[in-house]
């Protein structure tokens, strides 16, 4: 099969974590993909990821290319768009996977709380939206019967679950001040904002035949929240995080169209995982 007949899947933040595992899951399947491994900064990390991909499924007919993309940089988005447009002319699936939880940077004195909130909003909301906006025309240029757009959200961002007051993970503190620190507060707020971004994209693309999904992949043992400089951060394993390959398999099912019946307006949620995370 030549490269032009493969399903082109662009995954942001695919040098590690859920993004890389999703690419691995695609490589392990019989369908043939051309996966664009989004990576910010040093592209050597994407090249190492591609090496891992090939090692994990040596018989795969899928291909992968590294793509430099920092979703908080307009220049990086424009440059990535130009490269993908020139080389492929379209994409079939866009996976908005890049995301950040930067609270450990406040604990380490590297950011003020305001900088942390603003930067998380920049990555998880503004950057995700502006990246999507730039690449939407390439998705509309897809010849696939159903182009797909995925947003990776979190069960922690559910307004319904928080507001109904029944979740054991949200207990009310006693009256008085100070209140205890709320874990993952800015992360949850920014992911709630991203949920609106995704829902708006679903509305905008509804008549274009694009299936849009909001996916909560479960609590996964990745580098999320870990400080890239000090290595410190939440111990997700101790919180019960599962192998990211499990969430990745679910994302790959969505990419393959196995969940199209649950595209917007119904969100795709792994209910068992959402209850934990
Ligand atoms: N882990 C979980 O339990 C969990 C649960 C629900 C949802 N999610 C979501 O799943 C997605 C993947 O997270 P993960 O768990 O795999 O965490 P991860 O291991 O920290 O991976 C996050 C990826 O996003 C990239 N990224 C961060 N900021 C970026 C930017 N400005 N531009 C481009 N890429 C950027 C990171 O790049 P660097 O390597 O350069 O930092 C990394 O490749 C996120 O959206 C996260 O919110 C995770």
PDB file of C-alpha atoms and ligand atoms in Angstrom:
ATOM      1  CA  UNK A   1       0.000   0.000   0.000  1.00  0.00           C
ATOM      2  CA  UNK A   2       1.487   3.365  -0.902  1.00  0.00           C
ATOM      3  CA  UNK A   3       1.587   6.137   1.657  1.00  0.00           C
ATOM      4  CA  UNK A   4      -1.142   8.205   0.005  1.00  0.00           C
ATOM      5  CA  UNK A   5      -3.773   5.531   0.643  1.00  0.00           C
ATOM      6  CA  UNK A   6      -3.110   5.338   4.364  1.00  0.00           C
ATOM      7  CA  UNK A   7      -5.312   7.044   6.945  1.00  0.00           C
ATOM      8  CA  UNK A   8      -3.445  10.174   8.049  1.00  0.00           C
ATOM      9  CA  UNK A   9      -3.692  10.690  11.821  1.00  0.00           C
ATOM     10  CA  UNK A  10      -2.149  13.755  13.473  1.00  0.00           C
ATOM     11  CA  UNK A  11      -1.612  13.412  17.247  1.00  0.00           C
ATOM     12  CA  UNK A  12      -0.340  16.374  19.261  1.00  0.00           C
ATOM     13  CA  UNK A  13       1.975  15.614  22.204  1.00  0.00           C
ATOM     14  CA  UNK A  14       2.663  12.122  20.834  1.00  0.00           C
ATOM     15  CA  UNK A  15       6.305  11.847  21.930  1.00  0.00           C
ATOM     16  CA  UNK A  16       5.195  10.320  25.241  1.00  0.00           C
ATOM     17  CA  UNK A  17       2.247   9.221  27.395  1.00  0.00           C
ATOM     18  CA  UNK A  18      -1.214   8.640  25.989  1.00  0.00           C
ATOM     19  CA  UNK A  19      -0.333  10.138  22.594  1.00  0.00           C
ATOM     20  CA  UNK A  20       2.541   7.720  22.020  1.00  0.00           C
ATOM     21  CA  UNK A  21       0.507   4.766  23.313  1.00  0.00           C
ATOM     22  CA  UNK A  22      -2.314   5.663  20.918  1.00  0.00           C
ATOM     23  CA  UNK A  23       0.146   5.643  18.017  1.00  0.00           C
ATOM     24  CA  UNK A  24       1.435   2.257  19.222  1.00  0.00           C
ATOM     25  CA  UNK A  25      -2.083   0.920  19.365  1.00  0.00           C
ATOM     26  CA  UNK A  26      -2.706   2.056  15.770  1.00  0.00           C
ATOM     27  CA  UNK A  27       0.554   0.449  14.609  1.00  0.00           C
ATOM     28  CA  UNK A  28      -0.544  -2.852  16.157  1.00  0.00           C
ATOM     29  CA  UNK A  29      -3.794  -2.938  14.150  1.00  0.00           C
ATOM     30  CA  UNK A  30      -4.340  -4.387  10.670  1.00  0.00           C
ATOM     31  CA  UNK A  31      -5.438  -1.066   9.146  1.00  0.00           C
ATOM     32  CA  UNK A  32      -2.591   1.010   7.678  1.00  0.00           C
ATOM     33  CA  UNK A  33      -1.957   4.469   9.119  1.00  0.00           C
ATOM     34  CA  UNK A  34       0.355   7.365   8.511  1.00  0.00           C
ATOM     35  CA  UNK A  35       0.750   8.827  11.993  1.00  0.00           C
ATOM     36  CA  UNK A  36       2.160  12.328  12.450  1.00  0.00           C
ATOM     37  CA  UNK A  37       3.899  12.343  15.826  1.00  0.00           C
ATOM     38  CA  UNK A  38       3.436  15.851  17.208  1.00  0.00           C
ATOM     39  CA  UNK A  39       6.255  16.930  19.505  1.00  0.00           C
ATOM     40  CA  UNK A  40       7.281  20.330  20.847  1.00  0.00           C
ATOM     41  CA  UNK A  41      10.904  21.337  21.125  1.00  0.00           C
ATOM     42  CA  UNK A  42      13.596  18.762  20.448  1.00  0.00           C
ATOM     43  CA  UNK A  43      12.400  16.490  17.605  1.00  0.00           C
ATOM     44  CA  UNK A  44      14.865  13.802  18.735  1.00  0.00           C
ATOM     45  CA  UNK A  45      12.161  12.770  21.233  1.00  0.00           C
ATOM     46  CA  UNK A  46       9.712  12.193  18.367  1.00  0.00           C
ATOM     47  CA  UNK A  47      12.341  10.201  16.495  1.00  0.00           C
ATOM     48  CA  UNK A  48      12.927   8.023  19.563  1.00  0.00           C
ATOM     49  CA  UNK A  49       9.145   7.580  19.833  1.00  0.00           C
ATOM     50  CA  UNK A  50       8.976   6.475  16.191  1.00  0.00           C
ATOM     51  CA  UNK A  51      11.774   3.981  16.813  1.00  0.00           C
ATOM     52  CA  UNK A  52       9.723   2.592  19.752  1.00  0.00           C
ATOM     53  CA  UNK A  53       6.652   2.394  17.533  1.00  0.00           C
ATOM     54  CA  UNK A  54       8.446   0.326  14.927  1.00  0.00           C
ATOM     55  CA  UNK A  55       9.971  -1.913  17.601  1.00  0.00           C
ATOM     56  CA  UNK A  56       6.561  -2.503  19.165  1.00  0.00           C
ATOM     57  CA  UNK A  57       4.975  -3.669  15.860  1.00  0.00           C
ATOM     58  CA  UNK A  58       7.747  -4.717  13.445  1.00  0.00           C
ATOM     59  CA  UNK A  59       5.274  -6.210  10.944  1.00  0.00           C
ATOM     60  CA  UNK A  60       3.108  -3.088  10.789  1.00  0.00           C
ATOM     61  CA  UNK A  61       2.456  -1.501   7.401  1.00  0.00           C
ATOM     62  CA  UNK A  62       1.843   1.838   9.133  1.00  0.00           C
ATOM     63  CA  UNK A  63       4.254   4.760   8.872  1.00  0.00           C
ATOM     64  CA  UNK A  64       5.109   7.623  11.203  1.00  0.00           C
ATOM     65  CA  UNK A  65       6.690  11.048  10.742  1.00  0.00           C
ATOM     66  CA  UNK A  66       7.807  13.545  13.366  1.00  0.00           C
ATOM     67  CA  UNK A  67       6.031  16.909  13.365  1.00  0.00           C
ATOM     68  CA  UNK A  68       7.309  19.856  15.367  1.00  0.00           C
ATOM     69  CA  UNK A  69       4.331  21.493  17.060  1.00  0.00           C
ATOM     70  CA  UNK A  70       3.973  23.659  20.138  1.00  0.00           C
ATOM     71  CA  UNK A  71       0.295  24.544  20.376  1.00  0.00           C
ATOM     72  CA  UNK A  72       1.022  27.683  22.426  1.00  0.00           C
ATOM     73  CA  UNK A  73       3.051  29.209  19.578  1.00  0.00           C
ATOM     74  CA  UNK A  74       1.334  30.791  16.564  1.00  0.00           C
ATOM     75  CA  UNK A  75       4.583  30.472  14.590  1.00  0.00           C
ATOM     76  CA  UNK A  76       4.865  26.773  15.389  1.00  0.00           C
ATOM     77  CA  UNK A  77       1.225  26.162  14.412  1.00  0.00           C
ATOM     78  CA  UNK A  78       1.670  28.041  11.120  1.00  0.00           C
ATOM     79  CA  UNK A  79       4.887  26.190  10.303  1.00  0.00           C
ATOM     80  CA  UNK A  80       3.367  22.767  11.140  1.00  0.00           C
ATOM     81  CA  UNK A  81       0.323  23.595   9.014  1.00  0.00           C
ATOM     82  CA  UNK A  82       2.487  24.497   6.031  1.00  0.00           C
ATOM     83  CA  UNK A  83       4.509  21.284   6.331  1.00  0.00           C
ATOM     84  CA  UNK A  84       1.436  19.045   6.590  1.00  0.00           C
ATOM     85  CA  UNK A  85      -0.369  20.847   3.791  1.00  0.00           C
ATOM     86  CA  UNK A  86       2.615  20.558   1.449  1.00  0.00           C
ATOM     87  CA  UNK A  87       3.464  16.941   2.289  1.00  0.00           C
ATOM     88  CA  UNK A  88       0.027  15.331   2.737  1.00  0.00           C
ATOM     89  CA  UNK A  89      -2.553  17.916   1.575  1.00  0.00           C
ATOM     90  CA  UNK A  90      -5.057  16.662   4.159  1.00  0.00           C
ATOM     91  CA  UNK A  91      -5.502  14.795   7.438  1.00  0.00           C
ATOM     92  CA  UNK A  92      -8.176  12.184   8.188  1.00  0.00           C
ATOM     93  CA  UNK A  93      -8.071  12.236  11.993  1.00  0.00           C
ATOM     94  CA  UNK A  94      -6.984  15.047  14.314  1.00  0.00           C
ATOM     95  CA  UNK A  95      -6.203  14.046  17.895  1.00  0.00           C
ATOM     96  CA  UNK A  96      -5.997  16.976  20.308  1.00  0.00           C
ATOM     97  CA  UNK A  97      -3.962  15.112  22.898  1.00  0.00           C
ATOM     98  CA  UNK A  98      -1.360  17.701  24.014  1.00  0.00           C
ATOM     99  CA  UNK A  99      -2.218  18.850  27.518  1.00  0.00           C
ATOM    100  CA  UNK A 100      -0.565  20.060  30.694  1.00  0.00           C
ATOM    101  CA  UNK A 101      -0.949  20.111  34.462  1.00  0.00           C
ATOM    102  CA  UNK A 102       1.668  22.588  35.711  1.00  0.00           C
ATOM    103  CA  UNK A 103       0.919  22.844  39.430  1.00  0.00           C
ATOM    104  CA  UNK A 104       4.216  21.211  40.339  1.00  0.00           C
ATOM    105  CA  UNK A 105       5.951  24.269  38.833  1.00  0.00           C
ATOM    106  CA  UNK A 106       4.317  26.457  41.504  1.00  0.00           C
ATOM    107  CA  UNK A 107       5.408  24.077  44.244  1.00  0.00           C
ATOM    108  CA  UNK A 108       8.977  24.247  42.848  1.00  0.00           C
ATOM    109  CA  UNK A 109       8.946  28.077  42.744  1.00  0.00           C
ATOM    110  CA  UNK A 110       9.235  28.142  38.935  1.00  0.00           C
ATOM    111  CA  UNK A 111       5.860  29.834  38.359  1.00  0.00           C
ATOM    112  CA  UNK A 112       3.474  32.035  40.314  1.00  0.00           C
ATOM    113  CA  UNK A 113      -0.079  30.692  40.719  1.00  0.00           C
ATOM    114  CA  UNK A 114      -1.251  33.248  38.137  1.00  0.00           C
ATOM    115  CA  UNK A 115       1.374  32.149  35.620  1.00  0.00           C
ATOM    116  CA  UNK A 116       0.424  28.524  36.227  1.00  0.00           C
ATOM    117  CA  UNK A 117      -3.313  29.128  35.698  1.00  0.00           C
ATOM    118  CA  UNK A 118      -2.681  31.234  32.586  1.00  0.00           C
ATOM    119  CA  UNK A 119      -0.220  28.787  31.042  1.00  0.00           C
ATOM    120  CA  UNK A 120      -2.499  25.813  31.645  1.00  0.00           C
ATOM    121  CA  UNK A 121      -5.318  27.737  30.022  1.00  0.00           C
ATOM    122  CA  UNK A 122      -2.947  28.585  27.176  1.00  0.00           C
ATOM    123  CA  UNK A 123      -2.149  24.910  26.513  1.00  0.00           C
ATOM    124  CA  UNK A 124      -5.435  23.196  27.359  1.00  0.00           C
ATOM    125  CA  UNK A 125      -7.882  25.778  25.980  1.00  0.00           C
ATOM    126  CA  UNK A 126      -6.432  28.574  23.834  1.00  0.00           C
ATOM    127  CA  UNK A 127      -3.667  26.532  22.202  1.00  0.00           C
ATOM    128  CA  UNK A 128      -5.945  23.558  21.626  1.00  0.00           C
ATOM    129  CA  UNK A 129      -8.536  25.801  19.980  1.00  0.00           C
ATOM    130  CA  UNK A 130      -6.105  27.790  17.805  1.00  0.00           C
ATOM    131  CA  UNK A 131      -4.346  24.628  16.675  1.00  0.00           C
ATOM    132  CA  UNK A 132      -7.713  23.044  15.806  1.00  0.00           C
ATOM    133  CA  UNK A 133      -8.782  26.165  13.982  1.00  0.00           C
ATOM    134  CA  UNK A 134      -5.629  26.161  11.843  1.00  0.00           C
ATOM    135  CA  UNK A 135      -5.869  22.461  10.969  1.00  0.00           C
ATOM    136  CA  UNK A 136      -9.646  22.186  10.437  1.00  0.00           C
ATOM    137  CA  UNK A 137      -9.348  22.948   6.689  1.00  0.00           C
ATOM    138  CA  UNK A 138      -6.968  19.991   6.285  1.00  0.00           C
ATOM    139  CA  UNK A 139      -9.546  17.761   7.963  1.00  0.00           C
ATOM    140  CA  UNK A 140     -12.224  19.076   5.625  1.00  0.00           C
ATOM    141  CA  UNK A 141      -9.917  18.195   2.709  1.00  0.00           C
ATOM    142  CA  UNK A 142     -10.006  14.520   3.802  1.00  0.00           C
ATOM    143  CA  UNK A 143     -11.466  12.056   1.295  1.00  0.00           C
ATOM    144  CA  UNK A 144     -12.341   9.610   4.111  1.00  0.00           C
ATOM    145  CA  UNK A 145     -16.048   8.895   4.487  1.00  0.00           C
ATOM    146  CA  UNK A 146     -15.851  10.128   8.084  1.00  0.00           C
ATOM    147  CA  UNK A 147     -13.068  12.461   9.169  1.00  0.00           C
ATOM    148  CA  UNK A 148     -12.718  12.488  12.953  1.00  0.00           C
ATOM    149  CA  UNK A 149     -11.645  15.071  15.530  1.00  0.00           C
ATOM    150  CA  UNK A 150     -10.787  13.943  19.049  1.00  0.00           C
ATOM    151  CA  UNK A 151     -10.290  16.017  22.189  1.00  0.00           C
ATOM    152  CA  UNK A 152      -8.767  14.299  25.222  1.00  0.00           C
ATOM    153  CA  UNK A 153     -10.573  15.559  28.289  1.00  0.00           C
ATOM    154  CA  UNK A 154     -10.743  14.364  31.891  1.00  0.00           C
ATOM    155  CA  UNK A 155     -13.476  13.058  34.166  1.00  0.00           C
ATOM    156  CA  UNK A 156     -12.154  15.664  36.625  1.00  0.00           C
ATOM    157  CA  UNK A 157     -13.569  18.396  34.379  1.00  0.00           C
ATOM    158  CA  UNK A 158     -17.192  17.271  34.632  1.00  0.00           C
ATOM    159  CA  UNK A 159     -19.339  20.145  35.894  1.00  0.00           C
ATOM    160  CA  UNK A 160     -22.271  17.752  36.295  1.00  0.00           C
ATOM    161  CA  UNK A 161     -20.349  15.434  38.589  1.00  0.00           C
ATOM    162  CA  UNK A 162     -19.046  18.293  40.731  1.00  0.00           C
ATOM    163  CA  UNK A 163     -22.350  20.125  40.906  1.00  0.00           C
ATOM    164  CA  UNK A 164     -24.541  17.180  41.828  1.00  0.00           C
ATOM    165  CA  UNK A 165     -22.588  16.842  45.085  1.00  0.00           C
ATOM    166  CA  UNK A 166     -22.712  13.050  45.064  1.00  0.00           C
ATOM    167  CA  UNK A 167     -19.179  12.151  44.015  1.00  0.00           C
ATOM    168  CA  UNK A 168     -17.050  10.818  46.897  1.00  0.00           C
ATOM    169  CA  UNK A 169     -14.042  12.637  45.488  1.00  0.00           C
ATOM    170  CA  UNK A 170     -15.627  16.045  46.122  1.00  0.00           C
ATOM    171  CA  UNK A 171     -16.440  16.326  49.822  1.00  0.00           C
ATOM    172  CA  UNK A 172     -17.362  19.697  51.295  1.00  0.00           C
ATOM    173  CA  UNK A 173     -14.781  21.139  53.712  1.00  0.00           C
ATOM    174  CA  UNK A 174     -15.917  22.558  57.062  1.00  0.00           C
ATOM    175  CA  UNK A 175     -16.854  26.238  57.310  1.00  0.00           C
ATOM    176  CA  UNK A 176     -14.032  28.709  58.027  1.00  0.00           C
ATOM    177  CA  UNK A 177     -10.754  29.794  56.521  1.00  0.00           C
ATOM    178  CA  UNK A 178      -8.318  28.715  55.166  1.00  0.00           C
ATOM    179  CA  UNK A 179      -9.866  26.010  53.007  1.00  0.00           C
ATOM    180  CA  UNK A 180      -7.793  22.953  52.144  1.00  0.00           C
ATOM    181  CA  UNK A 181      -5.873  22.962  48.862  1.00  0.00           C
ATOM    182  CA  UNK A 182      -8.097  21.723  46.031  1.00  0.00           C
ATOM    183  CA  UNK A 183      -6.158  19.108  44.045  1.00  0.00           C
ATOM    184  CA  UNK A 184      -5.891  19.648  40.302  1.00  0.00           C
ATOM    185  CA  UNK A 185      -7.987  22.857  40.542  1.00  0.00           C
ATOM    186  CA  UNK A 186      -6.526  24.796  37.556  1.00  0.00           C
ATOM    187  CA  UNK A 187      -6.236  21.602  35.494  1.00  0.00           C
ATOM    188  CA  UNK A 188      -9.902  20.786  36.039  1.00  0.00           C
ATOM    189  CA  UNK A 189     -10.994  24.338  35.226  1.00  0.00           C
ATOM    190  CA  UNK A 190      -8.961  24.442  32.019  1.00  0.00           C
ATOM    191  CA  UNK A 191     -10.230  21.045  30.872  1.00  0.00           C
ATOM    192  CA  UNK A 192     -13.809  22.229  31.488  1.00  0.00           C
ATOM    193  CA  UNK A 193     -13.005  25.152  29.183  1.00  0.00           C
ATOM    194  CA  UNK A 194     -11.667  22.705  26.602  1.00  0.00           C
ATOM    195  CA  UNK A 195     -14.929  20.762  26.804  1.00  0.00           C
ATOM    196  CA  UNK A 196     -16.731  23.864  25.568  1.00  0.00           C
ATOM    197  CA  UNK A 197     -14.138  24.305  22.811  1.00  0.00           C
ATOM    198  CA  UNK A 198     -14.756  20.714  21.678  1.00  0.00           C
ATOM    199  CA  UNK A 199     -18.520  21.082  21.830  1.00  0.00           C
ATOM    200  CA  UNK A 200     -18.319  24.264  19.795  1.00  0.00           C
ATOM    201  CA  UNK A 201     -16.176  22.509  17.158  1.00  0.00           C
ATOM    202  CA  UNK A 202     -18.738  19.712  17.034  1.00  0.00           C
ATOM    203  CA  UNK A 203     -21.425  22.283  16.305  1.00  0.00           C
ATOM    204  CA  UNK A 204     -19.311  24.124  13.733  1.00  0.00           C
ATOM    205  CA  UNK A 205     -18.449  20.920  11.839  1.00  0.00           C
ATOM    206  CA  UNK A 206     -21.770  19.164  12.206  1.00  0.00           C
ATOM    207  CA  UNK A 207     -22.844  19.633   8.582  1.00  0.00           C
ATOM    208  CA  UNK A 208     -19.352  18.792   7.259  1.00  0.00           C
ATOM    209  CA  UNK A 209     -19.655  15.131   8.208  1.00  0.00           C
ATOM    210  CA  UNK A 210     -16.845  15.306  10.765  1.00  0.00           C
ATOM    211  CA  UNK A 211     -17.352  13.167  13.874  1.00  0.00           C
ATOM    212  CA  UNK A 212     -16.186  15.051  16.969  1.00  0.00           C
ATOM    213  CA  UNK A 213     -15.424  13.279  20.244  1.00  0.00           C
ATOM    214  CA  UNK A 214     -14.633  14.295  23.789  1.00  0.00           C
ATOM    215  CA  UNK A 215     -12.793  11.372  25.340  1.00  0.00           C
ATOM    216  CA  UNK A 216     -12.092  10.781  28.998  1.00  0.00           C
ATOM    217  CA  UNK A 217      -9.444   8.048  28.850  1.00  0.00           C
ATOM    218  CA  UNK A 218      -9.353   7.141  32.555  1.00  0.00           C
ATOM    219  CA  UNK A 219      -6.642   7.790  35.146  1.00  0.00           C
ATOM    220  CA  UNK A 220      -3.446   6.791  33.357  1.00  0.00           C
ATOM    221  CA  UNK A 221       0.067   6.362  34.651  1.00  0.00           C
ATOM    222  CA  UNK A 222       1.843   8.942  32.458  1.00  0.00           C
ATOM    223  CA  UNK A 223       4.059  11.970  33.008  1.00  0.00           C
ATOM    224  CA  UNK A 224       1.034  14.252  33.421  1.00  0.00           C
ATOM    225  CA  UNK A 225       1.679  16.760  36.209  1.00  0.00           C
ATOM    226  CA  UNK A 226       5.295  15.765  36.653  1.00  0.00           C
ATOM    227  CA  UNK A 227       7.703  18.680  36.648  1.00  0.00           C
ATOM    228  CA  UNK A 228       9.793  18.411  33.481  1.00  0.00           C
ATOM    229  CA  UNK A 229      12.808  19.996  35.291  1.00  0.00           C
ATOM    230  CA  UNK A 230      12.708  18.437  38.773  1.00  0.00           C
ATOM    231  CA  UNK A 231      10.830  15.225  37.942  1.00  0.00           C
ATOM    232  CA  UNK A 232       8.525  15.889  40.907  1.00  0.00           C
ATOM    233  CA  UNK A 233       4.740  15.815  40.767  1.00  0.00           C
ATOM    234  CA  UNK A 234       1.715  13.758  41.712  1.00  0.00           C
ATOM    235  CA  UNK A 235       2.292  10.024  42.086  1.00  0.00           C
ATOM    236  CA  UNK A 236      -0.417   8.941  39.661  1.00  0.00           C
ATOM    237  CA  UNK A 237       0.408   5.271  40.254  1.00  0.00           C
ATOM    238  CA  UNK A 238      -0.361   5.686  43.955  1.00  0.00           C
ATOM    239  CA  UNK A 239      -3.712   7.251  43.027  1.00  0.00           C
ATOM    240  CA  UNK A 240      -4.633   4.088  41.139  1.00  0.00           C
ATOM    241  CA  UNK A 241      -3.596   5.107  37.622  1.00  0.00           C
ATOM    242  CA  UNK A 242      -3.762   2.356  35.038  1.00  0.00           C
ATOM    243  CA  UNK A 243      -1.526   1.450  32.090  1.00  0.00           C
ATOM    244  CA  UNK A 244      -1.927   4.221  29.458  1.00  0.00           C
ATOM    245  CA  UNK A 245      -2.135   1.490  26.810  1.00  0.00           C
ATOM    246  CA  UNK A 246      -5.679   0.798  28.068  1.00  0.00           C
ATOM    247  CA  UNK A 247      -6.851   4.379  27.447  1.00  0.00           C
ATOM    248  CA  UNK A 248      -4.914   4.365  24.172  1.00  0.00           C
ATOM    249  CA  UNK A 249      -6.765   1.286  22.938  1.00  0.00           C
ATOM    250  CA  UNK A 250      -9.994   3.126  23.560  1.00  0.00           C
ATOM    251  CA  UNK A 251      -8.729   6.170  21.610  1.00  0.00           C
ATOM    252  CA  UNK A 252      -7.655   3.889  18.737  1.00  0.00           C
ATOM    253  CA  UNK A 253     -11.162   2.398  18.660  1.00  0.00           C
ATOM    254  CA  UNK A 254     -12.570   5.920  18.290  1.00  0.00           C
ATOM    255  CA  UNK A 255     -10.035   6.688  15.529  1.00  0.00           C
ATOM    256  CA  UNK A 256     -11.115   3.523  13.710  1.00  0.00           C
ATOM    257  CA  UNK A 257     -14.782   4.545  13.818  1.00  0.00           C
ATOM    258  CA  UNK A 258     -15.931   1.980  16.357  1.00  0.00           C
ATOM    259  CA  UNK A 259     -17.584   4.729  18.424  1.00  0.00           C
ATOM    260  CA  UNK A 260     -19.058   6.893  15.670  1.00  0.00           C
ATOM    261  CA  UNK A 261     -22.539   6.321  17.081  1.00  0.00           C
ATOM    262  CA  UNK A 262     -21.398   8.207  20.174  1.00  0.00           C
ATOM    263  CA  UNK A 263     -20.004  11.291  18.447  1.00  0.00           C
ATOM    264  CA  UNK A 264     -21.431  14.658  19.456  1.00  0.00           C
ATOM    265  CA  UNK A 265     -23.908  15.436  20.947  1.00  0.00           C
ATOM    266  CA  UNK A 266     -23.283  12.366  23.108  1.00  0.00           C
ATOM    267  CA  UNK A 267     -19.830  12.445  24.684  1.00  0.00           C
ATOM    268  CA  UNK A 268     -17.714   9.313  24.663  1.00  0.00           C
ATOM    269  CA  UNK A 269     -16.856   8.434  28.210  1.00  0.00           C
ATOM    270  CA  UNK A 270     -15.351   5.317  29.703  1.00  0.00           C
ATOM    271  CA  UNK A 271     -17.758   5.274  32.594  1.00  0.00           C
ATOM    272  CA  UNK A 272     -15.754   2.863  34.750  1.00  0.00           C
ATOM    273  CA  UNK A 273     -12.644   5.037  34.494  1.00  0.00           C
ATOM    274  CA  UNK A 274     -14.483   8.321  34.851  1.00  0.00           C
ATOM    275  CA  UNK A 275     -15.674   7.291  38.293  1.00  0.00           C
ATOM    276  CA  UNK A 276     -12.076   6.993  39.457  1.00  0.00           C
ATOM    277  CA  UNK A 277     -10.635  10.078  37.828  1.00  0.00           C
TER     278      UNK A 277
HETATM  279  N1  LIG B   1      -2.827  10.823  32.547  1.00  0.00           N
HETATM  280  C1  LIG B   1      -4.113  10.857  32.854  1.00  0.00           C
HETATM  281  O1  LIG B   1      -4.563  10.247  33.837  1.00  0.00           O
HETATM  282  C2  LIG B   1      -5.082  11.643  32.015  1.00  0.00           C
HETATM  283  C3  LIG B   1      -6.434  11.559  32.326  1.00  0.00           C
HETATM  284  C4  LIG B   1      -7.355  12.265  31.566  1.00  0.00           C
HETATM  285  C5  LIG B   1      -6.906  13.037  30.507  1.00  0.00           C
HETATM  286  N2  LIG B   1      -5.582  13.112  30.221  1.00  0.00           N
HETATM  287  C6  LIG B   1      -5.152  13.942  29.090  1.00  0.00           C
HETATM  288  O2  LIG B   1      -4.442  13.132  28.187  1.00  0.00           O
HETATM  289  C7  LIG B   1      -3.587  13.973  27.379  1.00  0.00           C
HETATM  290  C8  LIG B   1      -2.195  13.361  27.328  1.00  0.00           C
HETATM  291  O3  LIG B   1      -1.635  13.455  28.629  1.00  0.00           O
HETATM  292  P1  LIG B   1      -0.676  12.338  29.241  1.00  0.00           P
HETATM  293  O4  LIG B   1      -1.374  11.777  30.417  1.00  0.00           O
HETATM  294  O5  LIG B   1      -0.151  11.453  28.210  1.00  0.00           O
HETATM  295  O6  LIG B   1       0.468  13.301  29.843  1.00  0.00           O
HETATM  296  P2  LIG B   1       1.989  13.500  29.428  1.00  0.00           P
HETATM  297  O7  LIG B   1       2.705  12.214  29.520  1.00  0.00           O
HETATM  298  O8  LIG B   1       2.446  14.647  30.273  1.00  0.00           O
HETATM  299  O9  LIG B   1       1.921  13.949  27.884  1.00  0.00           O
HETATM  300  C9  LIG B   1       1.463  15.233  27.537  1.00  0.00           C
HETATM  301  C10 LIG B   1       1.967  15.547  26.138  1.00  0.00           C
HETATM  302  O10 LIG B   1       1.488  16.860  25.784  1.00  0.00           O
HETATM  303  C11 LIG B   1       2.621  17.609  25.330  1.00  0.00           C
HETATM  304  N3  LIG B   1       2.465  19.042  25.488  1.00  0.00           N
HETATM  305  C12 LIG B   1       2.377  19.773  26.620  1.00  0.00           C
HETATM  306  N4  LIG B   1       2.292  21.074  26.325  1.00  0.00           N
HETATM  307  C13 LIG B   1       2.357  21.186  24.966  1.00  0.00           C
HETATM  308  C14 LIG B   1       2.349  22.260  24.049  1.00  0.00           C
HETATM  309  N5  LIG B   1       2.307  23.527  24.471  1.00  0.00           N
HETATM  310  N6  LIG B   1       2.392  21.998  22.721  1.00  0.00           N
HETATM  311  C15 LIG B   1       2.474  20.723  22.282  1.00  0.00           C
HETATM  312  N7  LIG B   1       2.521  19.647  23.094  1.00  0.00           N
HETATM  313  C16 LIG B   1       2.463  19.887  24.427  1.00  0.00           C
HETATM  314  C17 LIG B   1       3.785  17.075  26.172  1.00  0.00           C
HETATM  315  O11 LIG B   1       5.022  17.467  25.612  1.00  0.00           O
HETATM  316  P3  LIG B   1       6.362  17.463  26.490  1.00  0.00           P
HETATM  317  O12 LIG B   1       6.823  16.045  26.536  1.00  0.00           O
HETATM  318  O13 LIG B   1       7.276  18.356  25.725  1.00  0.00           O
HETATM  319  O14 LIG B   1       6.034  18.011  27.845  1.00  0.00           O
HETATM  320  C18 LIG B   1       3.500  15.593  26.061  1.00  0.00           C
HETATM  321  O15 LIG B   1       3.921  15.107  24.822  1.00  0.00           O
HETATM  322  C19 LIG B   1      -3.639  15.351  28.041  1.00  0.00           C
HETATM  323  O16 LIG B   1      -4.517  16.185  27.320  1.00  0.00           O
HETATM  324  C20 LIG B   1      -4.193  15.069  29.425  1.00  0.00           C
HETATM  325  O17 LIG B   1      -4.842  16.178  29.978  1.00  0.00           O
HETATM  326  C21 LIG B   1      -4.646  12.425  30.939  1.00  0.00           C
END
